C-alpha cells in the first residue's frame, strides 16, 4: 500500500487547499501583471514540450513549487496569450475576475447537475440566469422560461448546433414517418456561416451533400440573400428533398456580417424550416439598445445561441442556447435510465438539463455568468461593449486616413476588416500575398496578434478588438506596428 | 456611456483579482471545513430559488460580499454535496486541491486551444498527459502517441462516444459507397451499458431501431455474453443490416460489471466491428497492477475512454479518449476553414485537437490532469484507489454479517450492491418496495446519500465508495445508519 495512509494522504485538506490555491492566485496575478512582456503568439516549434518533460509518470508526489516552475519555464512560453491586451486575433475570449470567481466556485463545489435532484441550485440558477441573459438581449418571452420557452448553457456553439439540429431532425423524421428519410433532409447556411454548423449537420447524420452553402458577395456585405435561400429551397423541394434547417448569423466570424434575420425568417416560416440564429460573437453587443436592432426578426427563429465566453467577461466555456419549444429538444435528447429516476423528475415540475444537451455530466457553469452579471451590472457590461466599439471606430479612422490601406467591409461591431490596397502591389494576387506577408510580419513581431479571412475571394486582415485588458493605447500601438511593417514591406516590394 | 471609464472599470485588475480570488478561496475552504454539517442531498422544493432572486438584472455592480452571502444563503442549501464524505450515490466526482489548482490555471490563462498554433502548450501537454495516463493504465502502444495511436481530452463519455461513433459510421459509409446506407448500421451494447451510448448512437443518425441491447443476467453477473453478441450480429447480417460498433464496459454503472473484453474482441475482430471500451468509472483502478487484468483484451479494441473526473482526483470535467487510428477520427471531424489556416497545421507535424472532438473551442484541461498526476505521484494515486477498495471490502463484510441483508453481485471495485433480502419482506415485489423505502429513509435523513439500480429485475441499493474525503469512519457511520433505518422499516412492515 506504499507509505501513505488516509491520515497523511489528504488530497482535499482545507489548510493545504487554502495555501496552495493562494500561491496559484499569486502566480496568475503575476502572469497578468507581466502579460505584455510575452510575445502574444508563441514562437515554439512543434514538439518543443516533449523534449522538456519526462515520458513517464512520477512515482512520488512532487512539490507545488516544482510544478509552478515548470508552468513558468515550459508552459507559458508555449502559450498564445489570449488575455494579452495586444491579442486582436480570431474573436477574443474574455477572462475577468468575476468569471474566474464563478469558475472557482464551480470547481470547488464540483457538483454534477445532470438532473434537478443531483443539485437543484445548479439547475435553478441556470434557468434564472438564462432568463436574465435573454432579457438583457430583449429576446421575446417565447424564448424564456418566464414565457413559453427556455434556455440552457452549453460549452460551445457546436454542441448547441448538434442539439438543435437533432431536435429539428427528429421532429421531421417523425412527420415523414421513418428514419430512412434522413437522407432527404437539407440544411442551409451561407459561405460565411461558421463551419461548425457544417460539422454539426454531418455529426447528426445529415448527408454532407445536403448541406447548402449559399454564396455571399461583397455587394451585400457578405450577408445571406433571402432570395437565394428561397431559390435553393425551391430547387431542393423540386428534387424531392426536405428543407429542414437554416442557420442565420448575427456577426459572422470572417467579417462580422449580419444576415437579414427578419427576411430570412419569412422564408423559413413559409417553408417550415427550423431557423437558428448564431450570435456567438456579436450577441453580447445586443445588450446595448443602439445595437439591438441587428437581432430584429429574432421572434421568427426557433432557437438562438450566443457565447458569453467571447465578449461578455465570462471565462471559458459558456454558450447560451434559447429555444422556443424545449419539448422538441427533450423529445430528441431525453433518456430515462432507472438509476436516475426520482420523484422530482417524475413530477415534471423540474428541468433535467441532461435532456437539453449531449452529455450526461455537466458543470455548474451558471455560477460564473451569474457572478459576471451581478459583479459588473448592466451599466458596466454596456460600457465594456461600447468601449471596444469606440476603440474599433478609432482604429477604423486610422485605416481610412492612410491611403495605402482600405476597409474591406463596413464595421458593425468591434471587428475591423482591412487590407493594403491592391494598388499598393502590382496586382490583386500580389495584394493577397502582400497582405499575407503583413500579417506574418505583425504576428512574428510578438507585439500583437491579428488574424485573416478570405471573403469573396479577397484576403482580409482582421483586427478584433475586445480582450478584457485592451485599452486605447494598445490599439494605437497596433496601428503604429502595422504601419511600420507595411512600410518595410512596401519598400522591399 | 454611464459613469465608468477604462480607468475605473478594470474587470481583470491584478490587485482586485488577487483580493477577490483569495476571499473566494477562503469561502471554499470554509465550505470544505463544514461540508459534513449540510444534509448530503438538498431538500429544497422545485422552484425554491426563483422565489429568492429578482427576475431582472442589476444595473449597477454589486459587491462580492453580497454575492457570496447569496451563495451561502441561497445556493448552498440547494446543492447536493458531491464532495461530502457521506456521498455514496451514482459514481463520485473527485475534487482535489491539485485538480482545483489545474482548473484555476486553465481558467486564468483562458486560452482556447482549438489548433496547435492557438496555444501550442495546450495541445502538447494534452498529448503528453494522454500518453502518461495511457501508460498508467498499461494500454498497448497502439493507443499512444509514442506508438501509432493517440489520445484526447473530452468533457464527457458521451462526447467521446459521439466522436468514435461518427468515425466508425463515416468509415463504414465510405466502404458501403454512400450515405443512404446509414439506416443499415447497427450498434450493440448490453442492457447494463451506460445509456449515453444509446443517446450518442441516435445523435449520429443511427436509427434507434438499430440499437441492440444484449440482455444480461444474474448468472453472468450482468456482463455481456459474447455468444449473444455473435448471435445478434449474425441475425442482423442475415437481415441485410451492417453491424458497426460494439461498446463493452469495464465497470458498469448499475452494478460495476465487467464485460469479457478479450472474448468480445474476438467477435468484433471476426465481424470487423468497431470495439469501444467504456471504462469511465473503473478505468482509474487499472493503475493498480492487481486490478489491471479487467482490461485484458484491450489490444483488440479500437478505442477506449475513462473519466479522471470520477475516481482520479481530477475536478470536473475530464474524459480521456484513446484511439488506435486517429486518422479515422480526424477524417470524420476535420474542418479546414481559411480563418484557421496556418503553417504548422499545413505541415501536418502537429495535432489540431479541434479535429478530435465535437466543438471548435476547448479549454486547457490537460493542466489539471497533469498537476493531479505530478502532485500525487503514482504511489498516492494507487493508495487513493486501494483505500476506497479496502473501505468497500469492509462495507461488504458488514452486509455479509447481517443476515437481513444480502450482496446482489460480487464486488469488483469500490461499488457495493446489496439489498434487504426478499425474505425480510413478504414477497419479491415487496422486497423491491422495502428496499426503495430504505433508500428513501437513508437519503432523506441527510446523513448520507446512496442510489439505486435495477438489474435483472432486482432493485439494488448502490453504495459507491470513493469521494476524496471519505474515510473509514464515514463508511462505518453509513452502515449504522442503514441498520437503523432498516430496523425501523422492518418493525413497521
PDB file of C-alpha atoms in Angstrom, chain B residues 264-402:
ATOM      1  CA  UNK B 264     -15.908  -9.777 -27.221  1.00  0.00           C
ATOM      2  CA  UNK B 265     -12.820  -8.547 -29.076  1.00  0.00           C
ATOM      3  CA  UNK B 266     -12.607 -11.854 -30.902  1.00  0.00           C
ATOM      4  CA  UNK B 267     -16.178 -11.425 -32.113  1.00  0.00           C
ATOM      5  CA  UNK B 268     -15.696  -7.798 -33.174  1.00  0.00           C
ATOM      6  CA  UNK B 269     -12.458  -8.699 -34.942  1.00  0.00           C
ATOM      7  CA  UNK B 270     -14.129 -11.538 -36.809  1.00  0.00           C
ATOM      8  CA  UNK B 271     -17.048  -9.401 -37.943  1.00  0.00           C
ATOM      9  CA  UNK B 272     -14.998  -6.205 -38.330  1.00  0.00           C
ATOM     10  CA  UNK B 273     -16.955  -4.140 -35.819  1.00  0.00           C
ATOM     11  CA  UNK B 274     -15.515  -1.117 -34.046  1.00  0.00           C
ATOM     12  CA  UNK B 275     -14.953  -2.107 -30.419  1.00  0.00           C
ATOM     13  CA  UNK B 276     -15.076   0.694 -27.883  1.00  0.00           C
ATOM     14  CA  UNK B 277     -14.337   0.175 -24.199  1.00  0.00           C
ATOM     15  CA  UNK B 278     -16.129   2.389 -21.712  1.00  0.00           C
ATOM     16  CA  UNK B 279     -14.008   2.388 -18.568  1.00  0.00           C
ATOM     17  CA  UNK B 280     -15.463   5.679 -17.299  1.00  0.00           C
ATOM     18  CA  UNK B 281     -15.566   4.683 -13.656  1.00  0.00           C
ATOM     19  CA  UNK B 282     -13.330   1.666 -13.147  1.00  0.00           C
ATOM     20  CA  UNK B 283     -10.603   2.617 -15.598  1.00  0.00           C
ATOM     21  CA  UNK B 284      -8.857   4.514 -12.808  1.00  0.00           C
ATOM     22  CA  UNK B 285      -8.491   1.272 -10.845  1.00  0.00           C
ATOM     23  CA  UNK B 286      -6.279  -0.176 -13.575  1.00  0.00           C
ATOM     24  CA  UNK B 287      -3.327   1.877 -12.360  1.00  0.00           C
ATOM     25  CA  UNK B 288      -3.088  -0.788  -9.635  1.00  0.00           C
ATOM     26  CA  UNK B 289      -1.369  -3.909 -11.033  1.00  0.00           C
ATOM     27  CA  UNK B 290      -3.705  -6.237  -9.144  1.00  0.00           C
ATOM     28  CA  UNK B 291      -6.735  -4.726 -10.912  1.00  0.00           C
ATOM     29  CA  UNK B 292      -5.317  -4.268 -14.382  1.00  0.00           C
ATOM     30  CA  UNK B 293      -6.472  -7.718 -15.563  1.00  0.00           C
ATOM     31  CA  UNK B 294     -10.014  -6.415 -16.017  1.00  0.00           C
ATOM     32  CA  UNK B 295      -8.711  -4.596 -19.094  1.00  0.00           C
ATOM     33  CA  UNK B 296      -7.146  -7.699 -20.616  1.00  0.00           C
ATOM     34  CA  UNK B 297      -8.034  -7.834 -24.280  1.00  0.00           C
ATOM     35  CA  UNK B 298      -7.910  -4.064 -24.674  1.00  0.00           C
ATOM     36  CA  UNK B 299      -5.467  -4.563 -27.546  1.00  0.00           C
ATOM     37  CA  UNK B 300      -8.419  -5.809 -29.590  1.00  0.00           C
ATOM     38  CA  UNK B 301     -10.358  -2.572 -29.123  1.00  0.00           C
ATOM     39  CA  UNK B 302     -10.409   0.389 -31.487  1.00  0.00           C
ATOM     40  CA  UNK B 303     -10.925   2.968 -28.774  1.00  0.00           C
ATOM     41  CA  UNK B 304     -11.206   3.282 -25.018  1.00  0.00           C
ATOM     42  CA  UNK B 305     -12.380   6.058 -22.723  1.00  0.00           C
ATOM     43  CA  UNK B 306     -12.238   6.690 -18.975  1.00  0.00           C
ATOM     44  CA  UNK B 307     -13.031   9.653 -16.729  1.00  0.00           C
ATOM     45  CA  UNK B 308     -10.390  11.035 -14.384  1.00  0.00           C
ATOM     46  CA  UNK B 309     -13.187  13.305 -13.102  1.00  0.00           C
ATOM     47  CA  UNK B 310     -14.770  10.352 -11.359  1.00  0.00           C
ATOM     48  CA  UNK B 311     -12.220   8.467  -9.261  1.00  0.00           C
ATOM     49  CA  UNK B 312      -8.935  10.096 -10.190  1.00  0.00           C
ATOM     50  CA  UNK B 313      -8.920  13.318  -8.164  1.00  0.00           C
ATOM     51  CA  UNK B 314      -9.495  15.480 -11.219  1.00  0.00           C
ATOM     52  CA  UNK B 315     -12.165  18.133 -10.877  1.00  0.00           C
ATOM     53  CA  UNK B 316     -14.936  18.161 -13.474  1.00  0.00           C
ATOM     54  CA  UNK B 317     -14.720  17.800 -16.383  1.00  0.00           C
ATOM     55  CA  UNK B 318     -12.132  15.413 -17.817  1.00  0.00           C
ATOM     56  CA  UNK B 319     -12.636  12.351 -20.011  1.00  0.00           C
ATOM     57  CA  UNK B 320      -9.686  10.586 -21.670  1.00  0.00           C
ATOM     58  CA  UNK B 321     -10.280   9.040 -25.073  1.00  0.00           C
ATOM     59  CA  UNK B 322      -7.631   6.938 -26.792  1.00  0.00           C
ATOM     60  CA  UNK B 323      -7.950   5.750 -30.322  1.00  0.00           C
ATOM     61  CA  UNK B 324      -5.850   3.365 -32.377  1.00  0.00           C
ATOM     62  CA  UNK B 325      -6.391   5.094 -35.700  1.00  0.00           C
ATOM     63  CA  UNK B 326      -6.661   8.819 -35.032  1.00  0.00           C
ATOM     64  CA  UNK B 327      -6.927   9.387 -38.785  1.00  0.00           C
ATOM     65  CA  UNK B 328     -10.394   7.816 -38.699  1.00  0.00           C
ATOM     66  CA  UNK B 329     -11.437  10.352 -36.072  1.00  0.00           C
ATOM     67  CA  UNK B 330      -9.952  13.274 -37.962  1.00  0.00           C
ATOM     68  CA  UNK B 331     -11.302  12.031 -41.319  1.00  0.00           C
ATOM     69  CA  UNK B 332     -14.732  12.349 -39.786  1.00  0.00           C
ATOM     70  CA  UNK B 333     -14.304  15.539 -37.750  1.00  0.00           C
ATOM     71  CA  UNK B 334     -11.836  17.698 -39.637  1.00  0.00           C
ATOM     72  CA  UNK B 335     -12.757  21.112 -40.915  1.00  0.00           C
ATOM     73  CA  UNK B 336     -10.290  23.401 -42.585  1.00  0.00           C
ATOM     74  CA  UNK B 337     -11.713  26.923 -42.708  1.00  0.00           C
ATOM     75  CA  UNK B 338      -9.491  29.616 -44.186  1.00  0.00           C
ATOM     76  CA  UNK B 339      -9.601  31.622 -40.980  1.00  0.00           C
ATOM     77  CA  UNK B 340      -7.697  28.939 -39.073  1.00  0.00           C
ATOM     78  CA  UNK B 341      -5.162  28.037 -41.761  1.00  0.00           C
ATOM     79  CA  UNK B 342      -1.579  28.276 -40.615  1.00  0.00           C
ATOM     80  CA  UNK B 343       1.852  26.905 -41.417  1.00  0.00           C
ATOM     81  CA  UNK B 344       2.010  24.468 -38.526  1.00  0.00           C
ATOM     82  CA  UNK B 345      -1.275  22.771 -39.463  1.00  0.00           C
ATOM     83  CA  UNK B 346      -0.272  22.660 -43.101  1.00  0.00           C
ATOM     84  CA  UNK B 347       2.990  20.960 -42.179  1.00  0.00           C
ATOM     85  CA  UNK B 348       0.959  18.116 -40.597  1.00  0.00           C
ATOM     86  CA  UNK B 349       3.643  17.981 -37.913  1.00  0.00           C
ATOM     87  CA  UNK B 350       1.153  18.993 -35.217  1.00  0.00           C
ATOM     88  CA  UNK B 351      -2.084  17.804 -33.662  1.00  0.00           C
ATOM     89  CA  UNK B 352      -5.090  20.110 -34.111  1.00  0.00           C
ATOM     90  CA  UNK B 353      -7.450  18.917 -31.422  1.00  0.00           C
ATOM     91  CA  UNK B 354     -10.493  20.657 -32.935  1.00  0.00           C
ATOM     92  CA  UNK B 355     -10.463  17.701 -35.355  1.00  0.00           C
ATOM     93  CA  UNK B 356     -10.601  15.190 -32.489  1.00  0.00           C
ATOM     94  CA  UNK B 357     -13.780  16.497 -30.865  1.00  0.00           C
ATOM     95  CA  UNK B 358     -17.225  17.974 -31.463  1.00  0.00           C
ATOM     96  CA  UNK B 359     -16.571  21.615 -30.618  1.00  0.00           C
ATOM     97  CA  UNK B 360     -14.106  24.101 -32.031  1.00  0.00           C
ATOM     98  CA  UNK B 361     -13.322  25.862 -28.776  1.00  0.00           C
ATOM     99  CA  UNK B 362     -11.642  23.935 -25.998  1.00  0.00           C
ATOM    100  CA  UNK B 363     -10.251  24.620 -22.551  1.00  0.00           C
ATOM    101  CA  UNK B 364      -6.738  23.771 -21.372  1.00  0.00           C
ATOM    102  CA  UNK B 365      -7.982  20.754 -19.396  1.00  0.00           C
ATOM    103  CA  UNK B 366      -4.669  18.911 -19.609  1.00  0.00           C
ATOM    104  CA  UNK B 367      -3.226  21.191 -16.921  1.00  0.00           C
ATOM    105  CA  UNK B 368      -5.378  19.690 -14.218  1.00  0.00           C
ATOM    106  CA  UNK B 369      -4.723  16.062 -15.078  1.00  0.00           C
ATOM    107  CA  UNK B 370      -1.007  16.847 -15.355  1.00  0.00           C
ATOM    108  CA  UNK B 371      -0.945  18.510 -11.931  1.00  0.00           C
ATOM    109  CA  UNK B 372      -3.054  15.725 -10.394  1.00  0.00           C
ATOM    110  CA  UNK B 373      -0.526  13.147 -11.565  1.00  0.00           C
ATOM    111  CA  UNK B 374       2.570  15.091 -10.554  1.00  0.00           C
ATOM    112  CA  UNK B 375       1.275  16.416  -7.251  1.00  0.00           C
ATOM    113  CA  UNK B 376       0.214  12.956  -6.047  1.00  0.00           C
ATOM    114  CA  UNK B 377       2.523  10.618  -7.894  1.00  0.00           C
ATOM    115  CA  UNK B 378       1.580   7.092  -8.830  1.00  0.00           C
ATOM    116  CA  UNK B 379       2.172   5.941  -5.231  1.00  0.00           C
ATOM    117  CA  UNK B 380      -0.555   8.126  -3.759  1.00  0.00           C
ATOM    118  CA  UNK B 381      -2.881   7.648  -6.692  1.00  0.00           C
ATOM    119  CA  UNK B 382      -2.743   3.890  -6.150  1.00  0.00           C
ATOM    120  CA  UNK B 383      -3.247   4.473  -2.438  1.00  0.00           C
ATOM    121  CA  UNK B 384      -6.334   6.548  -3.259  1.00  0.00           C
ATOM    122  CA  UNK B 385      -7.895   3.697  -5.253  1.00  0.00           C
ATOM    123  CA  UNK B 386      -6.844   0.966  -2.845  1.00  0.00           C
ATOM    124  CA  UNK B 387      -8.080   2.732   0.246  1.00  0.00           C
ATOM    125  CA  UNK B 388     -11.555   3.020  -1.278  1.00  0.00           C
ATOM    126  CA  UNK B 389     -11.470  -0.624  -2.251  1.00  0.00           C
ATOM    127  CA  UNK B 390     -10.462  -1.538   1.295  1.00  0.00           C
ATOM    128  CA  UNK B 391     -13.385   0.510   2.626  1.00  0.00           C
ATOM    129  CA  UNK B 392     -15.717  -1.212   0.173  1.00  0.00           C
ATOM    130  CA  UNK B 393     -14.471  -4.594   1.374  1.00  0.00           C
ATOM    131  CA  UNK B 394     -15.173  -3.534   4.928  1.00  0.00           C
ATOM    132  CA  UNK B 395     -18.676  -2.423   3.975  1.00  0.00           C
ATOM    133  CA  UNK B 396     -19.194  -5.681   2.110  1.00  0.00           C
ATOM    134  CA  UNK B 397     -18.252  -7.578   5.254  1.00  0.00           C
ATOM    135  CA  UNK B 398     -20.831  -5.591   7.236  1.00  0.00           C
ATOM    136  CA  UNK B 399     -23.515  -6.588   4.731  1.00  0.00           C
ATOM    137  CA  UNK B 400     -22.450 -10.243   4.835  1.00  0.00           C
ATOM    138  CA  UNK B 401     -22.546 -10.364   8.597  1.00  0.00           C
ATOM    139  CA  UNK B 402     -26.097  -9.032   8.836  1.00  0.00           C
TER     140      UNK B 402
END
